[in-house]
PDB file of C-alpha atoms in Angstrom:
ATOM      1  CA  MET A   1      94.232 102.294  76.421  1.00  0.00           C
ATOM      2  CA  ILE A   2      92.602  98.941  77.038  1.00  0.00           C
ATOM      3  CA  SER A   3      95.121  97.385  79.362  1.00  0.00           C
ATOM      4  CA  THR A   4      98.772  97.178  80.353  1.00  0.00           C
ATOM      5  CA  ILE A   5     100.605  93.900  79.827  1.00  0.00           C
ATOM      6  CA  TYR A   6     103.502  93.506  82.247  1.00  0.00           C
ATOM      7  CA  THR A   7     106.533  91.332  81.518  1.00  0.00           C
ATOM      8  CA  GLN A   8     109.779  90.950  83.435  1.00  0.00           C
ATOM      9  CA  ALA A   9     111.501  93.738  81.514  1.00  0.00           C
ATOM     10  CA  ASN A  10     108.762  95.768  79.796  1.00  0.00           C
ATOM     11  CA  GLN A  11     105.264  97.178  79.967  1.00  0.00           C
ATOM     12  CA  TYR A  12     103.078  97.081  76.871  1.00  0.00           C
ATOM     13  CA  ARG A  13     100.035  99.337  76.564  1.00  0.00           C
ATOM     14  CA  VAL A  14      97.059  97.877  74.687  1.00  0.00           C
ATOM     15  CA  ILE A  15      95.242 100.578  72.712  1.00  0.00           C
ATOM     16  CA  LEU A  16      91.895 100.223  70.906  1.00  0.00           C
ATOM     17  CA  GLU A  17      91.295 102.063  67.644  1.00  0.00           C
ATOM     18  CA  HIS A  18      88.121 102.150  65.587  1.00  0.00           C
ATOM     19  CA  GLY A  19      87.078 103.581  62.254  1.00  0.00           C
ATOM     20  CA  VAL A  20      84.927 106.714  62.061  1.00  0.00           C
ATOM     21  CA  GLU A  21      82.183 104.906  60.131  1.00  0.00           C
ATOM     22  CA  GLY A  22      80.856 103.557  63.456  1.00  0.00           C
ATOM     23  CA  GLY A  23      80.672 107.046  64.970  1.00  0.00           C
ATOM     24  CA  VAL A  24      83.065 109.493  66.579  1.00  0.00           C
ATOM     25  CA  GLY A  25      84.167 109.682  70.206  1.00  0.00           C
ATOM     26  CA  LEU A  26      83.249 107.560  73.181  1.00  0.00           C
ATOM     27  CA  ALA A  27      79.645 107.187  72.003  1.00  0.00           C
ATOM     28  CA  ALA A  28      80.943 105.005  69.143  1.00  0.00           C
ATOM     29  CA  LEU A  29      81.985 102.386  71.700  1.00  0.00           C
ATOM     30  CA  ASN A  30      78.291 101.812  72.434  1.00  0.00           C
ATOM     31  CA  ASN A  31      78.092 100.202  68.982  1.00  0.00           C
ATOM     32  CA  ILE A  32      80.722  97.561  69.791  1.00  0.00           C
ATOM     33  CA  ARG A  33      79.129  94.255  70.771  1.00  0.00           C
ATOM     34  CA  LEU A  34      80.847  91.180  72.169  1.00  0.00           C
ATOM     35  CA  ARG A  35      79.578  87.635  72.462  1.00  0.00           C
ATOM     36  CA  SER A  36      78.965  86.602  76.063  1.00  0.00           C
ATOM     37  CA  ASN A  37      79.388  83.130  77.549  1.00  0.00           C
ATOM     38  CA  GLN A  38      75.586  82.713  77.146  1.00  0.00           C
ATOM     39  CA  ASN A  39      76.105  83.266  73.386  1.00  0.00           C
ATOM     40  CA  THR A  40      74.275  86.621  73.394  1.00  0.00           C
ATOM     41  CA  MET A  41      75.660  89.921  72.152  1.00  0.00           C
ATOM     42  CA  VAL A  42      76.353  92.489  74.878  1.00  0.00           C
ATOM     43  CA  PRO A  43      77.685  96.048  74.550  1.00  0.00           C
ATOM     44  CA  LEU A  44      81.336  96.639  75.409  1.00  0.00           C
ATOM     45  CA  THR A  45      80.279  99.236  77.997  1.00  0.00           C
ATOM     46  CA  ILE A  46      78.682  96.484  80.117  1.00  0.00           C
ATOM     47  CA  LEU A  47      82.034  94.744  80.497  1.00  0.00           C
ATOM     48  CA  ALA A  48      84.480  97.663  80.570  1.00  0.00           C
ATOM     49  CA  LYS A  49      84.881 101.060  82.187  1.00  0.00           C
ATOM     50  CA  VAL A  50      85.227 103.513  79.309  1.00  0.00           C
ATOM     51  CA  GLU A  51      87.093 106.799  79.681  1.00  0.00           C
ATOM     52  CA  GLN A  52      88.942 108.978  77.220  1.00  0.00           C
ATOM     53  CA  SER A  53      92.595 109.912  77.636  1.00  0.00           C
ATOM     54  CA  TYR A  54      95.570 110.731  75.447  1.00  0.00           C
ATOM     55  CA  GLY A  55      98.875 108.926  75.271  1.00  0.00           C
ATOM     56  CA  PRO A  56     101.643 108.079  72.872  1.00  0.00           C
ATOM     57  CA  LEU A  57     101.099 105.255  70.428  1.00  0.00           C
ATOM     58  CA  SER A  58     104.789 104.443  70.534  1.00  0.00           C
ATOM     59  CA  ILE A  59     107.809 105.368  72.619  1.00  0.00           C
ATOM     60  CA  ASN A  60     111.297 105.441  71.118  1.00  0.00           C
ATOM     61  CA  HIS A  61     114.030 103.685  73.070  1.00  0.00           C
ATOM     62  CA  LEU A  62     117.796 103.669  73.113  1.00  0.00           C
ATOM     63  CA  ALA A  63     118.655 100.329  74.733  1.00  0.00           C
ATOM     64  CA  GLN A  64     116.194 100.152  77.666  1.00  0.00           C
ATOM     65  CA  PHE A  65     115.791 103.902  78.092  1.00  0.00           C
ATOM     66  CA  PRO A  66     113.112 106.142  76.560  1.00  0.00           C
ATOM     67  CA  SER A  67     114.610 108.527  74.018  1.00  0.00           C
ATOM     68  CA  ALA A  68     113.563 111.363  71.739  1.00  0.00           C
ATOM     69  CA  THR A  69     114.595 112.079  68.180  1.00  0.00           C
ATOM     70  CA  PHE A  70     114.401 115.508  66.659  1.00  0.00           C
ATOM     71  CA  SER A  71     115.276 116.835  63.261  1.00  0.00           C
ATOM     72  CA  PHE A  72     115.934 120.295  61.860  1.00  0.00           C
ATOM     73  CA  ASN A  73     116.754 122.142  58.688  1.00  0.00           C
ATOM     74  CA  VAL A  74     119.984 124.068  58.312  1.00  0.00           C
ATOM     75  CA  ALA A  75     119.720 127.710  57.251  1.00  0.00           C
ATOM     76  CA  LYS A  76     120.942 128.489  53.777  1.00  0.00           C
ATOM     77  CA  GLY A  77     124.680 129.137  53.856  1.00  0.00           C
ATOM     78  CA  SER A  78     125.146 127.366  57.216  1.00  0.00           C
ATOM     79  CA  SER A  79     126.941 124.078  57.727  1.00  0.00           C
ATOM     80  CA  LEU A  80     125.494 120.964  59.298  1.00  0.00           C
ATOM     81  CA  GLU A  81     128.536 120.766  61.580  1.00  0.00           C
ATOM     82  CA  GLY A  82     127.853 124.270  62.926  1.00  0.00           C
ATOM     83  CA  ALA A  83     124.212 123.425  63.605  1.00  0.00           C
ATOM     84  CA  VAL A  84     125.130 120.195  65.403  1.00  0.00           C
ATOM     85  CA  ASN A  85     127.754 122.018  67.506  1.00  0.00           C
ATOM     86  CA  THR A  86     125.157 124.631  68.487  1.00  0.00           C
ATOM     87  CA  CYS A  87     122.785 121.831  69.584  1.00  0.00           C
ATOM     88  CA  HIS A  88     125.521 120.189  71.647  1.00  0.00           C
ATOM     89  CA  ARG A  89     126.437 123.488  73.359  1.00  0.00           C
ATOM     90  CA  SER A  90     122.782 124.155  74.121  1.00  0.00           C
ATOM     91  CA  CYS A  91     122.331 120.698  75.665  1.00  0.00           C
ATOM     92  CA  LYS A  92     125.391 121.186  77.893  1.00  0.00           C
ATOM     93  CA  THR A  93     124.283 124.593  79.207  1.00  0.00           C
ATOM     94  CA  ASP A  94     120.567 123.869  79.540  1.00  0.00           C
ATOM     95  CA  PRO A  95     119.486 120.240  78.951  1.00  0.00           C
ATOM     96  CA  LEU A  96     115.799 121.251  78.827  1.00  0.00           C
ATOM     97  CA  THR A  97     116.289 123.732  75.981  1.00  0.00           C
ATOM     98  CA  ILE A  98     114.880 122.724  72.643  1.00  0.00           C
ATOM     99  CA  ILE A  99     116.091 124.752  69.703  1.00  0.00           C
TER     100      ILE A  99
END
């Protein structure tokens, strides 16, 4: 993540991606050069603190709230209605259960 852009209603994470042809991992960032105000090329690591972390590239929302979508296959001979009812019952008894 490069930065977080804050607006009145949202936060947007800025994420940098690079191709593997320049190298793999954090060491590849040493190959990225930027033009300075003196018109010389300087490595990105001079200007930025570089650390590796993991995070989602996108977050699903329902209105303003984060949401999750899951899908499943129905066993042969079972109905979709029965599977959906089982999911609903499971969510009512234990909201943290994932089938």
